[in-house]
XYZ file of C-alpha atoms in Angstrom:
449
model
C -77.281 -67.356 -5.292
C -80.056 -64.882 -5.877
C -80.433 -61.737 -3.751
C -83.083 -59.089 -3.453
C -80.572 -56.645 -1.950
C -77.916 -56.789 -4.635
C -78.854 -57.111 -8.303
C -75.446 -57.605 -9.946
C -76.913 -57.959 -13.403
C -78.798 -54.705 -13.102
C -75.694 -52.921 -11.841
C -73.647 -54.173 -14.807
C -76.397 -53.297 -17.239
C -76.750 -49.821 -15.713
C -72.997 -49.072 -15.973
C -72.984 -50.312 -19.554
C -75.945 -48.098 -20.389
C -74.237 -45.073 -18.756
C -71.118 -45.677 -20.811
C -73.194 -45.968 -23.999
C -75.085 -42.782 -23.161
C -71.781 -40.963 -22.526
C -70.374 -42.083 -25.858
C -73.645 -41.145 -27.525
C -73.537 -37.651 -26.030
C -69.984 -37.195 -27.295
C -70.903 -38.243 -30.806
C -73.966 -36.012 -30.781
C -71.695 -33.127 -29.657
C -69.295 -33.855 -32.568
C -72.185 -33.842 -34.987
C -73.709 -30.617 -33.646
C -70.347 -28.692 -33.428
C -68.537 -30.441 -36.228
C -65.513 -30.744 -33.927
C -63.976 -33.730 -32.210
C -62.094 -31.417 -29.812
C -64.330 -28.490 -28.928
C -62.981 -27.837 -25.423
C -59.893 -28.561 -23.344
C -61.569 -31.482 -21.593
C -61.862 -33.351 -24.905
C -58.076 -33.346 -25.439
C -56.089 -30.771 -23.551
C -52.849 -30.956 -25.600
C -54.597 -30.883 -28.975
C -56.859 -28.064 -27.793
C -53.845 -25.993 -26.696
C -52.016 -26.526 -29.986
C -55.096 -25.577 -31.995
C -55.630 -22.370 -30.057
C -52.029 -21.289 -30.593
C -52.376 -22.011 -34.323
C -55.675 -20.085 -34.432
C -53.909 -17.119 -32.805
C -51.226 -17.342 -35.478
C -53.853 -17.409 -38.234
C -55.385 -14.204 -36.759
C -51.898 -12.677 -36.862
C -51.360 -13.836 -40.459
C -54.642 -12.230 -41.459
C -53.510 -8.950 -39.908
C -50.224 -9.292 -41.842
C -52.157 -9.822 -45.052
C -54.093 -6.631 -44.389
C -50.807 -4.816 -43.820
C -49.431 -6.208 -47.084
C -52.533 -5.056 -48.950
C -52.143 -1.567 -47.516
C -48.441 -1.607 -48.493
C -49.255 -2.808 -52.002
C -51.763 0.030 -52.443
C -49.246 2.596 -51.171
C -46.484 1.372 -53.504
C -48.941 1.060 -56.400
C -49.899 4.756 -56.093
C -46.194 5.746 -56.003
C -45.388 3.455 -58.951
C -48.181 4.978 -61.018
C -46.991 8.458 -60.200
C -43.342 7.570 -60.975
C -44.421 6.153 -64.335
C -46.319 9.334 -65.150
C -43.277 11.415 -64.089
C -41.131 9.359 -66.455
C -43.410 10.016 -69.347
C -43.548 13.732 -68.626
C -39.731 13.831 -68.418
C -39.550 12.250 -71.846
C -41.879 14.950 -73.098
C -39.677 17.577 -71.461
C -36.733 16.045 -73.372
C -38.536 16.439 -76.695
C -39.048 20.129 -75.918
C -35.356 20.495 -74.971
C -34.287 18.792 -78.187
C -36.473 21.132 -80.162
C -35.005 24.084 -78.339
C -31.543 23.053 -79.575
C -32.626 23.868 -83.163
C -31.878 27.296 -84.531
C -35.139 28.272 -86.172
C -37.533 27.865 -83.165
C -39.241 30.095 -80.624
C -37.260 29.090 -77.493
C -39.348 31.311 -75.224
C -42.503 29.387 -76.007
C -40.668 26.095 -75.631
C -39.300 27.310 -72.305
C -42.825 28.104 -71.167
C -43.928 24.562 -72.120
C -40.953 23.051 -70.239
C -41.825 25.022 -67.094
C -45.444 23.954 -67.359
C -44.398 20.302 -67.612
C -42.050 20.678 -64.644
C -44.891 22.202 -62.604
C -47.032 19.208 -63.561
C -44.285 16.834 -62.464
C -43.996 18.620 -59.112
C -47.718 18.446 -58.599
C -47.769 14.696 -59.337
C -44.984 14.037 -56.875
C -46.669 16.168 -54.196
C -49.969 14.314 -54.556
C -48.625 10.779 -54.843
C -49.829 9.796 -51.401
C -51.944 6.948 -50.059
C -53.596 7.431 -46.707
C -51.278 10.382 -46.096
C -48.086 8.498 -46.871
C -45.978 9.843 -49.759
C -42.875 7.774 -50.601
C -41.939 9.813 -53.644
C -41.436 13.218 -51.973
C -38.372 13.268 -49.715
C -39.407 16.601 -48.224
C -42.538 15.119 -46.724
C -43.048 13.369 -43.423
C -44.166 10.187 -45.191
C -40.719 9.740 -46.603
C -39.062 9.176 -43.212
C -39.028 5.452 -43.900
C -41.219 2.857 -45.486
C -41.682 -0.579 -43.968
C -44.491 -3.113 -44.368
C -45.282 -5.828 -41.836
C -44.788 -8.987 -43.883
C -44.524 -11.980 -41.594
C -45.115 -13.402 -38.130
C -42.462 -15.860 -37.029
C -42.907 -18.238 -34.056
C -39.778 -19.884 -32.691
C -39.583 -23.284 -31.033
C -39.500 -21.640 -27.596
C -42.830 -19.938 -28.285
C -41.456 -16.448 -28.815
C -42.921 -14.484 -31.726
C -41.117 -11.986 -33.905
C -42.296 -9.957 -36.876
C -40.661 -9.516 -40.217
C -40.993 -6.608 -42.635
C -40.316 -5.571 -46.172
C -38.754 -2.177 -46.301
C -36.644 0.069 -48.508
C -34.993 3.461 -48.221
C -37.403 6.029 -49.746
C -34.415 8.073 -50.787
C -34.071 5.535 -53.602
C -37.462 6.649 -54.911
C -37.221 10.330 -54.013
C -38.491 12.314 -56.989
C -38.853 15.579 -55.179
C -37.825 18.690 -57.081
C -36.858 20.367 -53.815
C -33.141 20.566 -53.166
C -31.129 20.830 -49.993
C -27.611 21.696 -48.966
C -25.457 18.712 -48.104
C -24.202 18.858 -44.553
C -20.441 19.095 -44.167
C -18.945 15.635 -44.701
C -15.743 14.243 -43.246
C -15.933 15.908 -39.830
C -17.838 15.450 -36.627
C -21.106 17.386 -36.663
C -20.760 20.858 -35.191
C -21.767 21.551 -31.631
C -24.646 23.602 -32.905
C -25.852 20.714 -35.030
C -26.294 18.115 -32.323
C -24.014 18.494 -29.368
C -24.310 15.051 -30.760
C -21.596 12.736 -29.638
C -20.326 12.341 -26.121
C -16.765 11.197 -26.729
C -16.556 10.668 -22.992
C -13.638 12.248 -21.153
C -14.987 11.479 -17.716
C -15.303 8.111 -16.020
C -18.043 6.010 -17.640
C -17.325 2.686 -16.023
C -15.543 1.015 -13.103
C -12.384 0.806 -15.252
C -12.652 4.460 -16.318
C -13.177 3.339 -19.888
C -13.561 6.166 -22.373
C -14.773 6.309 -25.929
C -11.782 6.727 -28.222
C -12.024 8.433 -31.585
C -10.737 6.059 -34.304
C -9.680 6.667 -37.837
C -12.397 8.052 -40.087
C -14.762 10.945 -39.716
C -17.244 10.460 -36.878
C -15.676 7.090 -36.100
C -15.531 5.810 -32.573
C -14.789 2.683 -30.600
C -16.754 1.180 -27.738
C -14.638 -0.976 -25.448
C -15.020 -2.345 -21.953
C -13.162 -4.520 -19.512
C -14.789 -7.246 -17.492
C -17.642 -5.875 -15.449
C -17.342 -2.402 -17.008
C -19.601 -0.556 -19.364
C -18.795 1.661 -22.333
C -21.288 4.198 -23.600
C -21.975 6.224 -26.689
C -24.355 9.141 -26.301
C -25.982 10.914 -29.183
C -28.647 13.586 -28.872
C -29.678 17.182 -28.381
C -30.332 17.497 -32.090
C -30.713 21.087 -33.229
C -33.630 21.836 -35.549
C -33.905 24.711 -37.985
C -36.493 27.458 -37.937
C -38.133 28.625 -41.125
C -35.413 31.313 -41.416
C -32.746 28.635 -41.494
C -31.451 29.337 -37.966
C -31.027 26.739 -35.201
C -33.545 26.720 -32.389
C -36.603 25.223 -34.005
C -38.950 23.222 -31.792
C -39.928 20.625 -34.429
C -38.537 19.520 -37.746
C -39.891 21.528 -40.664
C -40.221 20.409 -44.279
C -37.192 21.459 -46.340
C -39.535 23.474 -48.565
C -40.536 25.572 -45.518
C -36.942 26.425 -44.521
C -34.516 28.981 -45.941
C -31.710 26.513 -46.737
C -29.630 29.255 -48.309
C -29.032 30.767 -44.855
C -25.474 30.651 -43.559
C -26.632 28.682 -40.504
C -28.606 26.084 -42.491
C -25.852 23.502 -42.139
C -25.982 23.750 -38.360
C -29.447 22.272 -37.912
C -31.807 19.647 -39.195
C -34.909 19.593 -41.355
C -37.327 16.827 -42.369
C -35.625 14.486 -44.774
C -32.220 14.670 -43.146
C -30.789 11.270 -42.299
C -29.159 10.264 -39.004
C -27.027 7.151 -39.553
C -25.313 5.047 -36.903
C -23.266 1.879 -37.403
C -22.335 -0.396 -34.530
C -20.140 -3.302 -35.575
C -21.958 -5.061 -38.419
C -25.285 -3.344 -37.718
C -26.110 -0.189 -39.699
C -29.254 1.847 -39.152
C -30.617 5.100 -40.521
C -33.466 7.273 -39.304
C -34.921 9.830 -41.660
C -36.288 12.847 -39.842
C -39.969 13.499 -40.443
C -42.032 16.694 -40.366
C -42.950 17.529 -36.786
C -40.185 15.411 -35.197
C -38.713 16.728 -31.976
C -35.183 15.949 -30.841
C -36.484 13.128 -28.624
C -38.397 11.674 -31.609
C -35.135 11.511 -33.561
C -33.374 9.709 -30.714
C -36.258 7.282 -30.334
C -36.496 6.768 -34.102
C -32.775 5.907 -34.322
C -33.201 3.441 -31.423
C -36.069 1.716 -33.278
C -34.035 1.688 -36.487
C -31.120 -0.111 -34.707
C -33.505 -2.674 -33.272
C -35.178 -3.227 -36.628
C -31.757 -3.601 -38.222
C -31.088 -6.498 -35.863
C -28.904 -5.041 -33.165
C -28.440 -7.688 -30.443
C -30.052 -6.187 -27.362
C -28.277 -8.670 -25.143
C -25.013 -7.040 -26.189
C -26.164 -3.426 -26.330
C -28.555 -1.560 -24.046
C -30.426 1.266 -25.764
C -31.959 3.980 -23.564
C -33.612 7.191 -24.668
C -34.026 10.296 -22.530
C -36.948 12.460 -23.565
C -35.815 15.413 -21.411
C -32.495 15.672 -23.187
C -33.546 14.129 -26.502
C -30.635 11.716 -26.410
C -29.946 8.046 -27.037
C -27.460 6.259 -24.798
C -25.917 2.993 -26.041
C -24.168 0.753 -23.540
C -21.741 -1.875 -24.822
C -22.366 -4.981 -22.654
C -19.816 -7.148 -24.411
C -16.204 -7.505 -23.386
C -14.957 -6.552 -26.796
C -14.230 -3.349 -28.659
C -16.993 -2.519 -31.102
C -16.216 0.017 -33.775
C -18.858 2.346 -35.054
C -19.584 5.244 -37.376
C -21.940 8.218 -36.954
C -23.101 10.547 -39.703
C -25.762 13.081 -40.513
C -26.546 13.872 -44.149
C -29.022 15.966 -46.059
C -30.105 14.344 -49.288
C -31.418 16.379 -52.180
C -34.504 15.365 -54.103
C -33.885 13.139 -57.058
C -35.245 15.783 -59.404
C -33.710 18.737 -57.537
C -32.864 21.504 -59.962
C -35.390 20.390 -62.591
C -37.224 23.651 -62.096
C -34.055 25.558 -63.066
C -34.037 24.218 -66.586
C -34.065 27.136 -68.984
C -34.199 26.648 -72.773
C -34.891 30.239 -73.647
C -31.301 30.549 -74.920
C -29.082 28.308 -77.036
C -26.669 27.919 -74.164
C -29.477 26.991 -71.755
C -30.967 24.527 -74.175
C -27.574 22.795 -74.600
C -27.102 22.613 -70.839
C -30.656 21.340 -70.302
C -30.078 18.539 -72.831
C -27.119 17.209 -70.874
C -29.025 17.444 -67.575
C -32.353 15.921 -68.583
C -30.826 12.462 -69.091
C -29.842 12.221 -65.454
C -33.363 13.153 -64.401
C -34.856 10.541 -66.704
C -32.468 7.926 -65.308
C -33.455 8.909 -61.762
C -37.128 8.343 -62.632
C -36.316 5.021 -64.269
C -34.382 3.934 -61.148
C -37.289 4.951 -58.974
C -39.746 2.962 -61.108
C -37.441 -0.073 -60.949
C -37.195 0.158 -57.145
C -40.975 0.532 -56.749
C -41.572 -2.332 -59.194
C -39.226 -4.618 -57.234
C -40.999 -3.741 -54.000
C -44.399 -4.289 -55.578
C -43.334 -7.742 -56.707
C -41.957 -8.631 -53.247
C -45.196 -7.500 -51.600
C -47.282 -9.461 -54.133
C -45.253 -12.670 -53.645
C -45.437 -12.306 -49.855
C -49.205 -11.601 -49.966
C -49.745 -14.785 -52.035
C -47.595 -16.736 -49.655
C -49.520 -15.433 -46.594
C -52.787 -16.459 -48.260
C -51.482 -20.000 -48.795
C -50.021 -20.088 -45.285
C -53.428 -19.204 -43.762
C -55.023 -21.991 -45.808
C -52.385 -24.485 -44.669
C -52.797 -23.491 -41.034
C -56.607 -23.765 -41.279
C -56.244 -27.237 -42.826
C -53.855 -28.200 -40.042
C -56.217 -26.954 -37.372
C -59.042 -28.884 -39.069
C -57.120 -32.094 -39.077
C -56.548 -31.685 -35.343
C -60.027 -30.747 -34.111
C -62.582 -31.362 -36.873
C -64.894 -34.331 -36.516
C -64.955 -37.125 -39.132
C -68.641 -36.805 -39.989
C -68.842 -40.166 -41.813
C -67.359 -41.941 -38.809
C -69.579 -39.943 -36.448
C -72.660 -40.955 -38.416
C -71.762 -44.639 -38.287
C -70.963 -44.467 -34.584
C -74.252 -42.668 -33.907
C -76.216 -45.508 -35.533
C -74.260 -48.147 -33.636
C -74.576 -46.373 -30.286
C -78.316 -45.847 -30.740
C -78.687 -49.557 -31.303
C -76.488 -50.284 -28.271
C -78.581 -47.856 -26.229
C -81.802 -49.669 -27.134
C -80.240 -53.027 -26.258
C -78.772 -51.580 -23.035
C -82.218 -50.327 -21.961
C -83.692 -53.746 -22.771
C -80.920 -55.486 -20.832
C -81.451 -53.234 -17.825
C -85.177 -53.887 -17.975
C -84.608 -57.655 -17.926
C -82.094 -57.381 -15.110
C -84.514 -55.253 -13.064
C -87.182 -57.955 -13.418
C -84.914 -60.696 -12.011
C -85.719 -60.141 -8.264
C -89.401 -60.362 -8.937
C -88.980 -63.950 -10.127
C -87.963 -64.890 -6.607
C -91.597 -64.394 -5.512
C -92.480 -67.685 -7.203
C -90.388 -69.478 -4.514
C -92.764 -68.285 -1.809
C -96.039 -69.213 -3.427
């Protein structure tokens, strides 16, 4: 039956042509953008995966920049440490000469002092972008850590990794300090540092009990209770070596020979805290306030891997304290200590070869200084190598991710070209078919002639 109201052939031809045009538009989009999935409507799941991967690539590139900055920082320090080592060897030759009888020791002593001044100058200037990891008396030596990785877990959470080392291992400062008293709890003047609680600190009236060992303590709690450890109110030294400073000063700016010098803190002093198997150390930097020290120790504990589901860490800026709550139902032992490390080359400036006795003493001492410089170079070299390996890995990782993203969303241009030709032919035939179908009703007019 033929009808002038319903042209089934034309309807079918029209739908076919629309489908061909839709496919043709998609292929043309792939060719123009180079992507088979350019928006979420193309393939929502693949689009979402690709965007997450692209975000990770952006993070990896930021990590690569951090690694480059870290490599430059360590390279400057390594070059300086190498130069220091060579100068120390030269100092040794002068000392050996001074141990001879028929020499002018005063002139040799002048040369030694000149070389020592040169070493001090090199260490002082071995900074990159303001960070000096050779001089323990500087703010830059309060810790060195380089962002090295971005790790995504299966649940979607992202954590960062870092390459770090204790700058005290590379400390070639010639500035010395006085070690704080070891084996006892810090004095009240030093920190008012540890609240070995004698009042109620939980529903079960749990208290912190001192355990064997200097500065040792135990954190315990019963079910539903909380045990706390409070450390804070750090006392800082003034330039005269008395407590009461507002900010931490460089050791070189403080009279460490003062009787009260052991009662306060200066830049370069280390605050160490161990909780169970987690050990963390914060090195005080120039300009640190007591609240900065508490906050720095908190960050050090977190970076060291302290489980924050088991311990709650809260800082109080008004008191400059860190409160640690033990949320487990187990006793956790810990250890607290404050120490003042001397520069690795401390005392180098006291070498005196102007006398036979001084020359003999200097000869026995110079070897330890040379070994310190060698150890520093080895530590810096190891760190340089780690940063280089990680930087190369991050470069390869970015390439791998980009290739993975490409395999998900990039268009197959050869296939797209073939499909374009085929669809263009289908489009022409579809238009011809629709034209023929549209002419069908007009043939009915011949029935009425």
